[in-house]
Amino acid sequence: MNLDEIATQAQEITGFNIQTSQLVLLTRAQWREATYPEQIYGFYSPGKGIAFVNKDSPSLRPTIYHELFGHGLFCEWSRIGRAIVQRDQEHVTPVTEHQYVDTYEGFAVWLEHKLCTLNDDESAFKQTLLNRPEEYSRAFSQSNDVEQNFGTWGVMCAAGFPKKDILANLRACLPRFFKEEYSTFPLVLAYGYRKEHADTDVFIVSQDKNLH
């Protein structure tokens, strides 16, 4: 596995690159010596910025995609991820269960799937997902729903990443979300689009009297 190539793929998908996160591969003996649970193949330490992966894992590549690139990018760039890093460093419970699964893990599984698809690891991804708690599948499904309606940019925004090229992305995702109804909009105004982490309000005028 060429990590530089995977990093390039992850950046092309998300628009963001890994800066400080590191990968540490451990043998099965080292994994046991460190008393890490046998039933998991890897984990990311937000406070240390390190993805620890059991290199004897039957799903090594998907695990690296998930831990290093999914969680690494999330913790380095997402406002939610940075809060997790700070709380982990302060030894405080990171986030609520809902936020943890639906954003932290949901984004990582979504990116893992993208990278698995690009690198012919889809079978390994399916098996890995089956071995995870049901909440991961639910979070993955939610991320896919967001992508279907708003594109990759919508997934990144929902995960708390800085908003890039906001007007251009709005022009692309609004027709995708409203579909044929979009043709009835003579006027669309966006407010707050200059701020990377602020909400963007959209004011829409429609010629369709039945649209509410």
Backbone as numpy.savetxt, mean C-alpha at the origin, in Angstrom:
# Nx Ny Nz CAx CAy CAz Cx Cy Cz
16.95 -13.06 -7.09 16.11 -11.86 -7.09 16.99 -10.61 -7.09
16.72 -9.72 -8.03 17.45 -8.45 -8.10 16.61 -7.38 -7.42
17.03 -6.97 -6.23 16.25 -6.01 -5.45 16.17 -4.65 -6.13
17.22 -4.27 -6.86 17.19 -2.99 -7.57 16.09 -2.98 -8.62
15.92 -4.10 -9.32 14.86 -4.19 -10.33 13.49 -4.14 -9.68
13.34 -4.83 -8.54 12.05 -4.81 -7.84 11.76 -3.41 -7.32
12.80 -2.73 -6.83 12.62 -1.36 -6.34 12.16 -0.44 -7.46
12.71 -0.65 -8.66 12.30 0.16 -9.81 10.84 -0.12 -10.16
10.45 -1.38 -10.12 9.05 -1.74 -10.40 8.12 -1.10 -9.37
8.50 -1.17 -8.10 7.66 -0.59 -7.05 7.52 0.91 -7.23
8.60 1.56 -7.65 8.53 3.01 -7.87 7.65 3.34 -9.07
7.72 2.52 -10.11 6.88 2.75 -11.29 5.40 2.58 -10.96
5.10 1.66 -10.04 3.71 1.43 -9.65 3.19 2.56 -8.77
3.99 2.94 -7.77 3.51 3.85 -6.73 3.93 5.30 -6.90
5.04 5.52 -7.61 5.58 6.88 -7.71 6.52 7.22 -6.58
6.79 6.24 -5.70 7.68 6.48 -4.56 8.75 5.39 -4.51
9.90 5.74 -3.93 10.99 4.78 -3.86 11.45 4.55 -2.42
11.97 3.35 -2.19 12.55 3.02 -0.89 13.80 3.88 -0.67
13.90 4.47 0.51 15.06 5.32 0.80 15.95 4.75 1.90
15.35 4.33 2.98 16.17 3.91 4.13 15.89 2.48 4.59
14.78 1.90 4.19 14.42 0.56 4.67 15.44 -0.47 4.19
15.71 -1.44 5.06 16.70 -2.47 4.76 16.07 -3.86 4.88
16.71 -4.82 4.22 16.27 -6.21 4.27 17.32 -7.04 5.00
16.86 -7.84 5.97 17.73 -8.77 6.68 17.16 -10.17 6.49
17.94 -11.04 5.85 17.53 -12.42 5.63 18.13 -13.30 6.72
17.29 -14.11 7.34 17.73 -15.00 8.42 17.51 -16.46 8.02
18.43 -17.31 8.44 18.25 -18.74 8.22 17.18 -19.25 9.18
16.71 -20.45 8.95 15.69 -21.03 9.83 16.21 -21.13 11.26
17.49 -21.47 11.40 18.09 -21.59 12.73 18.15 -20.22 13.41
18.53 -19.20 12.67 18.57 -17.84 13.23 17.17 -17.35 13.59
16.20 -17.74 12.76 14.81 -17.37 13.03 14.34 -17.95 14.35
14.65 -19.23 14.56 14.26 -19.89 15.80 15.03 -19.32 16.99
16.31 -19.04 16.79 17.14 -18.50 17.87 16.62 -17.15 18.34
16.09 -16.38 17.39 15.53 -15.07 17.74 14.11 -15.19 18.29
13.61 -16.41 18.38 12.27 -16.74 18.90 11.14 -16.07 18.11
11.36 -15.88 16.81 10.27 -15.39 15.96 9.30 -16.53 15.69
8.00 -16.25 15.60 7.01 -17.30 15.38 7.27 -18.09 14.09
7.16 -19.39 14.17 7.39 -20.25 13.01 6.33 -20.06 11.93
5.13 -19.63 12.34 4.02 -19.57 11.38 4.08 -18.33 10.49
4.98 -17.39 10.79 5.13 -16.23 9.92 6.49 -16.30 9.23
6.55 -15.74 8.03 7.77 -15.83 7.24 8.57 -14.54 7.24
8.00 -13.47 7.79 8.71 -12.21 7.82 7.91 -11.16 8.55
8.57 -10.08 8.92 7.88 -8.94 9.52 8.73 -7.70 9.34
8.09 -6.56 9.42 8.77 -5.28 9.28 8.78 -4.57 10.62
9.94 -4.09 11.02 10.07 -3.32 12.26 10.01 -1.83 11.90
8.88 -1.16 12.15 8.77 0.26 11.78 9.82 1.13 12.47
10.06 0.87 13.75 11.01 1.69 14.48 12.44 1.57 13.97
12.80 0.40 13.49 14.16 0.16 12.99 14.27 0.34 11.48
13.13 0.27 10.79 13.16 0.37 9.34 13.79 -0.84 8.69
13.56 -2.01 9.27 14.17 -3.24 8.78 13.09 -4.29 8.52
13.19 -4.93 7.35 12.33 -6.06 7.03 13.10 -7.34 7.34
12.64 -8.09 8.33 13.25 -9.37 8.69 12.49 -10.48 7.97
13.21 -11.30 7.20 12.57 -12.35 6.42 13.31 -13.66 6.61
12.54 -14.72 6.82 13.10 -16.07 6.91 13.44 -16.52 5.48
14.73 -16.64 5.17 15.12 -16.93 3.79 14.81 -18.37 3.38
14.41 -19.21 4.34 13.97 -20.56 4.03 12.46 -20.63 3.83
11.82 -19.48 3.79 10.37 -19.42 3.61 9.96 -20.00 2.27
8.87 -20.77 2.21 8.37 -21.29 0.93 7.80 -20.19 0.03
7.58 -19.00 0.59 7.07 -17.86 -0.20 8.02 -16.67 -0.03
9.29 -16.91 -0.31 10.32 -15.91 -0.04 10.08 -14.62 -0.82
9.86 -14.74 -2.11 9.73 -13.54 -2.94 8.50 -12.70 -2.55
7.29 -13.30 -2.45 6.15 -12.49 -2.00 6.36 -11.87 -0.63
7.05 -12.58 0.26 7.30 -12.04 1.60 8.19 -10.81 1.53
9.20 -10.85 0.67 10.07 -9.68 0.51 9.29 -8.51 -0.10
8.47 -8.82 -1.11 7.64 -7.76 -1.71 6.79 -7.10 -0.63
6.20 -7.91 0.21 5.26 -7.42 1.24 5.98 -6.62 2.32
7.01 -7.23 2.90 7.65 -6.62 4.07 8.53 -5.43 3.71
9.44 -5.63 2.75 10.39 -4.56 2.42 9.74 -3.43 1.63
9.03 -3.78 0.57 8.48 -2.74 -0.29 7.11 -2.26 0.16
6.24 -3.17 0.57 4.92 -2.75 1.04 5.00 -1.93 2.31
5.57 -2.54 3.35 5.66 -1.83 4.63 6.74 -0.75 4.61
7.84 -1.01 3.89 8.90 -0.01 3.84 8.43 1.29 3.23
7.81 1.22 2.05 7.29 2.43 1.42 6.24 3.11 2.28
5.36 2.31 2.87 4.28 2.85 3.69 4.85 3.62 4.88
5.82 3.04 5.57 6.36 3.69 6.77 7.24 4.88 6.44
7.85 4.88 5.28 8.71 6.00 4.90 7.92 7.19 4.36
6.81 6.95 3.68 6.13 8.02 2.96 4.73 8.35 3.46
3.97 7.37 3.92 2.59 7.63 4.33 2.56 8.37 5.67
1.64 9.30 5.80 1.52 10.00 7.09 1.09 9.04 8.19
0.30 8.04 7.84 -0.09 7.02 8.82 1.13 6.17 9.16
1.91 5.82 8.15 3.11 5.03 8.38 4.11 5.74 9.26
4.29 7.03 9.05 5.24 7.78 9.87 4.77 7.86 11.32
3.45 7.91 11.51 2.92 7.88 12.88 3.20 6.53 13.52
3.09 5.45 12.74 3.41 4.12 13.25 4.87 4.03 13.65
5.75 4.60 12.82 7.19 4.59 13.12 7.46 5.31 14.44
6.87 6.49 14.58 7.10 7.28 15.79 6.60 6.54 17.04
5.43 5.96 16.95 4.88 5.26 18.10 5.67 3.99 18.42
6.16 3.33 17.37 6.97 2.14 17.60 8.28 2.50 18.29
8.87 3.60 17.88 10.11 4.05 18.50 9.90 4.48 19.95
8.69 4.95 20.24 8.36 5.37 21.60 7.73 4.23 22.41
7.67 3.04 21.78 7.10 1.84 22.42 5.66 2.06 22.83
4.91 2.72 21.94 3.49 2.96 22.15 2.72 2.09 21.16
1.56 1.58 21.57 0.73 0.80 20.64 0.50 1.61 19.38
0.87 1.08 18.20 0.93 1.90 17.00 -0.37 2.54 16.56
-1.40 1.79 16.25 -2.65 2.35 15.73 -3.80 1.44 16.11
-5.01 1.89 15.80 -6.16 1.04 16.08 -6.13 -0.17 15.17
-6.83 -1.21 15.55 -6.85 -2.44 14.75 -7.37 -2.17 13.34
-8.41 -1.34 13.23 -8.98 -1.03 11.91 -7.94 -0.38 11.01
-7.25 0.65 11.53 -6.23 1.32 10.73 -5.09 0.37 10.39
-4.72 -0.46 11.35 -3.56 -1.33 11.15 -3.79 -2.29 10.00
-4.92 -2.96 9.98 -5.17 -3.96 8.94 -5.53 -3.30 7.62
-6.46 -2.35 7.64 -6.99 -1.81 6.40 -6.02 -0.88 5.68
-5.09 -0.27 6.37 -4.15 0.63 5.71 -2.74 0.03 5.68
-2.18 -0.27 6.83 -0.81 -0.78 6.91 -0.66 -2.10 6.18
-1.50 -3.07 6.51 -1.42 -4.38 5.85 -2.12 -4.37 4.49
-3.20 -3.63 4.38 -3.93 -3.59 3.11 -3.06 -3.06 1.97
-2.32 -1.99 2.22 -1.44 -1.46 1.18 -0.33 -2.45 0.85
0.25 -3.08 1.88 1.36 -4.02 1.65 0.91 -5.22 0.81
-0.29 -5.75 1.10 -0.79 -6.89 0.31 -1.09 -6.45 -1.12
-1.62 -5.26 -1.28 -1.93 -4.74 -2.61 -0.67 -4.61 -3.45
0.40 -4.02 -2.88 1.64 -3.86 -3.63 2.32 -5.21 -3.86
2.23 -6.08 -2.85 2.77 -7.43 -3.01 2.15 -8.12 -4.23
0.84 -8.00 -4.38 0.15 -8.62 -5.51 0.62 -8.00 -6.83
0.77 -6.69 -6.86 1.24 -6.02 -8.07 2.61 -6.56 -8.49
3.52 -6.68 -7.53 4.87 -7.14 -7.83 4.87 -8.62 -8.20
4.03 -9.40 -7.55 3.92 -10.82 -7.89 3.43 -10.99 -9.32
2.48 -10.16 -9.73 1.96 -10.23 -11.09 3.05 -9.91 -12.12
3.87 -8.92 -11.82 4.94 -8.52 -12.75 6.05 -9.56 -12.84
6.21 -10.36 -11.77 7.34 -11.28 -11.72 6.94 -12.76 -11.71
5.75 -13.04 -12.23 5.26 -14.42 -12.36 5.24 -15.18 -11.03
4.85 -14.48 -9.98 4.76 -15.11 -8.66 3.31 -15.16 -8.17
2.37 -15.18 -9.08 0.96 -15.12 -8.69 0.51 -16.35 -7.92
1.01 -17.51 -8.28 0.63 -18.73 -7.56 1.11 -18.67 -6.12
2.34 -18.19 -5.94 2.89 -18.06 -4.59 2.10 -17.03 -3.79
1.64 -15.96 -4.46 0.85 -14.95 -3.77 -0.46 -15.54 -3.26
-1.15 -16.29 -4.12 -2.42 -16.89 -3.72 -2.27 -17.80 -2.51
-1.20 -18.60 -2.51 -0.96 -19.50 -1.39 -0.63 -18.73 -0.12
0.17 -17.69 -0.28 0.54 -16.87 0.88 -0.68 -16.20 1.48
-1.56 -15.68 0.62 -2.76 -15.00 1.11 -3.68 -15.97 1.84
-3.75 -17.21 1.37 -4.58 -18.22 2.04 -4.07 -18.51 3.45
-2.77 -18.37 3.66 -2.18 -18.68 4.96 -2.27 -17.53 5.95
-2.78 -16.40 5.49 -2.89 -15.22 6.37 -4.29 -15.13 6.96
-4.45 -14.35 8.03 -5.78 -14.16 8.62 -6.76 -13.59 7.59
-8.03 -13.84 7.78 -9.06 -13.41 6.84 -9.08 -11.90 6.65
-8.66 -11.16 7.68 -8.66 -9.70 7.60 -7.77 -9.18 6.47
-6.72 -9.93 6.16 -5.81 -9.50 5.10 -6.50 -9.58 3.74
-7.26 -10.64 3.52 -8.00 -10.78 2.27 -9.03 -9.68 2.14
-9.68 -9.34 3.24 -10.68 -8.27 3.22 -10.02 -6.93 2.88
-8.89 -6.65 3.51 -8.18 -5.40 3.26 -7.68 -5.33 1.82
-7.22 -6.46 1.29 -6.76 -6.53 -0.09 -7.92 -6.25 -1.04
-9.08 -6.82 -0.75 -10.27 -6.60 -1.58 -10.68 -5.13 -1.57
-10.58 -4.49 -0.40 -10.93 -3.08 -0.30 -9.99 -2.22 -1.13
-8.70 -2.54 -1.10 -7.73 -1.78 -1.90 -8.00 -1.97 -3.39
-8.38 -3.18 -3.77 -8.72 -3.42 -5.18 -9.94 -2.64 -5.60
-10.92 -2.52 -4.70 -12.13 -1.75 -5.01 -11.78 -0.27 -5.22
-10.91 0.25 -4.36 -10.48 1.64 -4.50 -9.76 1.84 -5.84
-8.89 0.90 -6.18 -8.17 1.01 -7.45 -9.12 0.96 -8.64
-10.13 0.11 -8.57 -11.09 0.00 -9.67 -11.83 1.32 -9.90
-12.16 2.00 -8.80 -12.93 3.24 -8.89 -12.07 4.48 -9.14
-10.87 4.49 -8.56 -10.06 5.71 -8.59 -8.65 5.51 -9.15
-8.30 4.28 -9.52 -6.97 4.04 -10.04 -5.93 3.91 -8.94
-4.69 3.73 -9.36 -3.58 3.59 -8.39 -3.46 4.82 -7.51
-3.69 5.99 -8.10 -3.60 7.24 -7.34 -4.57 7.22 -6.16
-5.74 6.67 -6.35 -6.72 6.58 -5.27 -6.24 5.69 -4.14
-5.57 4.59 -4.49 -5.03 3.68 -3.48 -3.97 4.41 -2.66
-3.10 5.14 -3.34 -2.02 5.85 -2.65 -2.59 6.93 -1.72
-3.59 7.65 -2.20 -4.21 8.69 -1.36 -4.88 8.08 -0.14
-5.61 6.97 -0.34 -6.30 6.32 0.76 -5.33 5.79 1.80
-4.11 5.44 1.36 -3.10 4.92 2.28 -2.30 6.03 2.96
-2.61 7.28 2.64 -1.98 8.40 3.33 -0.68 8.89 2.71
-0.43 8.53 1.45 0.78 9.01 0.78 0.57 10.45 0.31
1.66 11.20 0.14 1.52 12.55 -0.40 0.86 12.52 -1.78
-0.02 13.47 -2.03 -0.73 13.51 -3.30 0.15 14.19 -4.35
0.38 13.50 -5.46 1.18 14.05 -6.55 0.29 14.37 -7.75
0.65 15.44 -8.47 -0.07 15.79 -9.71 -1.58 15.70 -9.50
-2.05 16.43 -8.50 -3.44 16.28 -8.06 -4.45 16.59 -9.17
-4.28 17.70 -9.86 -5.26 18.05 -10.89 -5.28 17.04 -12.03
-4.09 16.62 -12.46 -4.02 15.64 -13.54 -4.66 14.32 -13.12
-4.42 13.91 -11.90 -5.00 12.65 -11.43 -6.51 12.76 -11.21
-6.96 13.93 -10.78 -8.41 14.13 -10.65 -9.09 14.04 -12.01
-8.47 14.63 -13.00 -9.04 14.57 -14.36 -9.13 13.13 -14.85
-8.19 12.31 -14.40 -8.18 10.92 -14.84 -9.16 10.05 -14.07
-9.31 10.31 -12.75 -10.12 9.41 -11.93 -11.60 9.78 -11.88
-11.95 11.04 -12.08 -13.36 11.42 -12.02 -14.19 10.73 -13.12
-13.73 10.72 -14.38 -14.51 9.98 -15.39 -14.58 8.49 -15.08
-13.52 7.97 -14.46 -13.49 6.55 -14.11 -14.53 6.24 -13.04
-14.72 7.15 -12.10 -15.65 6.93 -11.00 -17.10 7.19 -11.43
-17.33 8.32 -12.13 -18.70 8.70 -12.49 -19.18 8.06 -13.79
-18.24 7.54 -14.58 -18.56 6.85 -15.84 -19.37 7.76 -16.77
-20.51 7.29 -17.29 -21.25 8.06 -18.28 -21.81 9.37 -17.71
-21.99 9.43 -16.39 -22.52 10.65 -15.76 -21.55 11.82 -15.91
-20.28 11.51 -16.08 -19.27 12.57 -16.16 -19.52 13.50 -17.33
-20.11 12.97 -18.39 -20.36 13.79 -19.59 -21.40 14.88 -19.33
-22.12 14.80 -18.21 -23.14 15.81 -17.89 -22.58 16.93 -17.03
-21.26 16.92 -16.75 -20.66 17.92 -15.87 -20.03 19.05 -16.70
-20.68 20.21 -16.80 -20.06 21.32 -17.52 -18.99 22.02 -16.69
-19.02 21.80 -15.36 -18.08 22.51 -14.49 -17.66 21.63 -13.32
-16.35 21.54 -13.11 -15.79 20.83 -11.96 -14.71 21.72 -11.35
-14.85 22.03 -10.06 -13.88 22.87 -9.37 -13.23 22.07 -8.24
-11.92 22.22 -8.08 -11.19 21.53 -7.01 -10.63 22.55 -6.04
-10.76 22.26 -4.75 -10.24 23.14 -3.70 -9.23 22.37 -2.85
-8.15 23.02 -2.50 -7.16 22.41 -1.62 -6.19 21.49 -2.32
-6.12 21.57 -3.65 -5.30 20.63 -4.40 -3.81 20.94 -4.36
-3.42 22.06 -3.77 -2.01 22.42 -3.72 -1.29 21.76 -2.54
-2.04 21.19 -1.60 -1.42 20.62 -0.40 -1.36 19.10 -0.52
-0.16 18.55 -0.33 0.05 17.11 -0.54 -0.75 16.24 0.40
-0.92 16.67 1.65 -1.59 15.82 2.63 -2.97 16.32 3.03
-3.43 17.40 2.40 -4.75 17.93 2.74 -5.82 17.26 1.88
-7.06 17.28 2.38 -8.18 16.79 1.58 -8.41 17.73 0.40
-8.83 17.17 -0.70 -9.19 17.98 -1.87 -10.70 17.91 -2.05
-11.36 19.06 -1.94 -12.81 19.12 -2.13 -13.12 19.39 -3.60
-14.13 18.71 -4.10 -14.51 18.85 -5.51 -15.95 19.34 -5.58
-16.15 20.45 -6.28 -17.49 21.02 -6.50 -17.88 20.71 -7.95
-19.04 20.06 -8.12 -19.46 19.60 -9.45 -20.82 20.19 -9.81
-20.91 20.71 -11.00 -22.18 21.16 -11.56 -22.58 20.16 -12.64
-23.81 19.65 -12.53 -24.29 18.66 -13.50 -25.54 19.16 -14.22
-25.62 18.80 -15.47 -26.82 19.14 -16.25 -27.92 18.09 -16.10
-27.57 16.99 -15.40 -28.54 15.91 -15.18 -29.36 16.23 -13.94
-30.64 16.57 -14.10 -31.48 16.94 -12.98 -31.77 15.76 -12.04
-31.58 14.56 -12.52 -31.85 13.37 -11.70 -30.64 12.93 -10.87
-29.51 13.61 -11.08 -28.29 13.23 -10.37 -28.22 13.96 -9.05
-28.04 13.18 -7.96 -27.97 13.79 -6.62 -26.63 13.43 -6.00
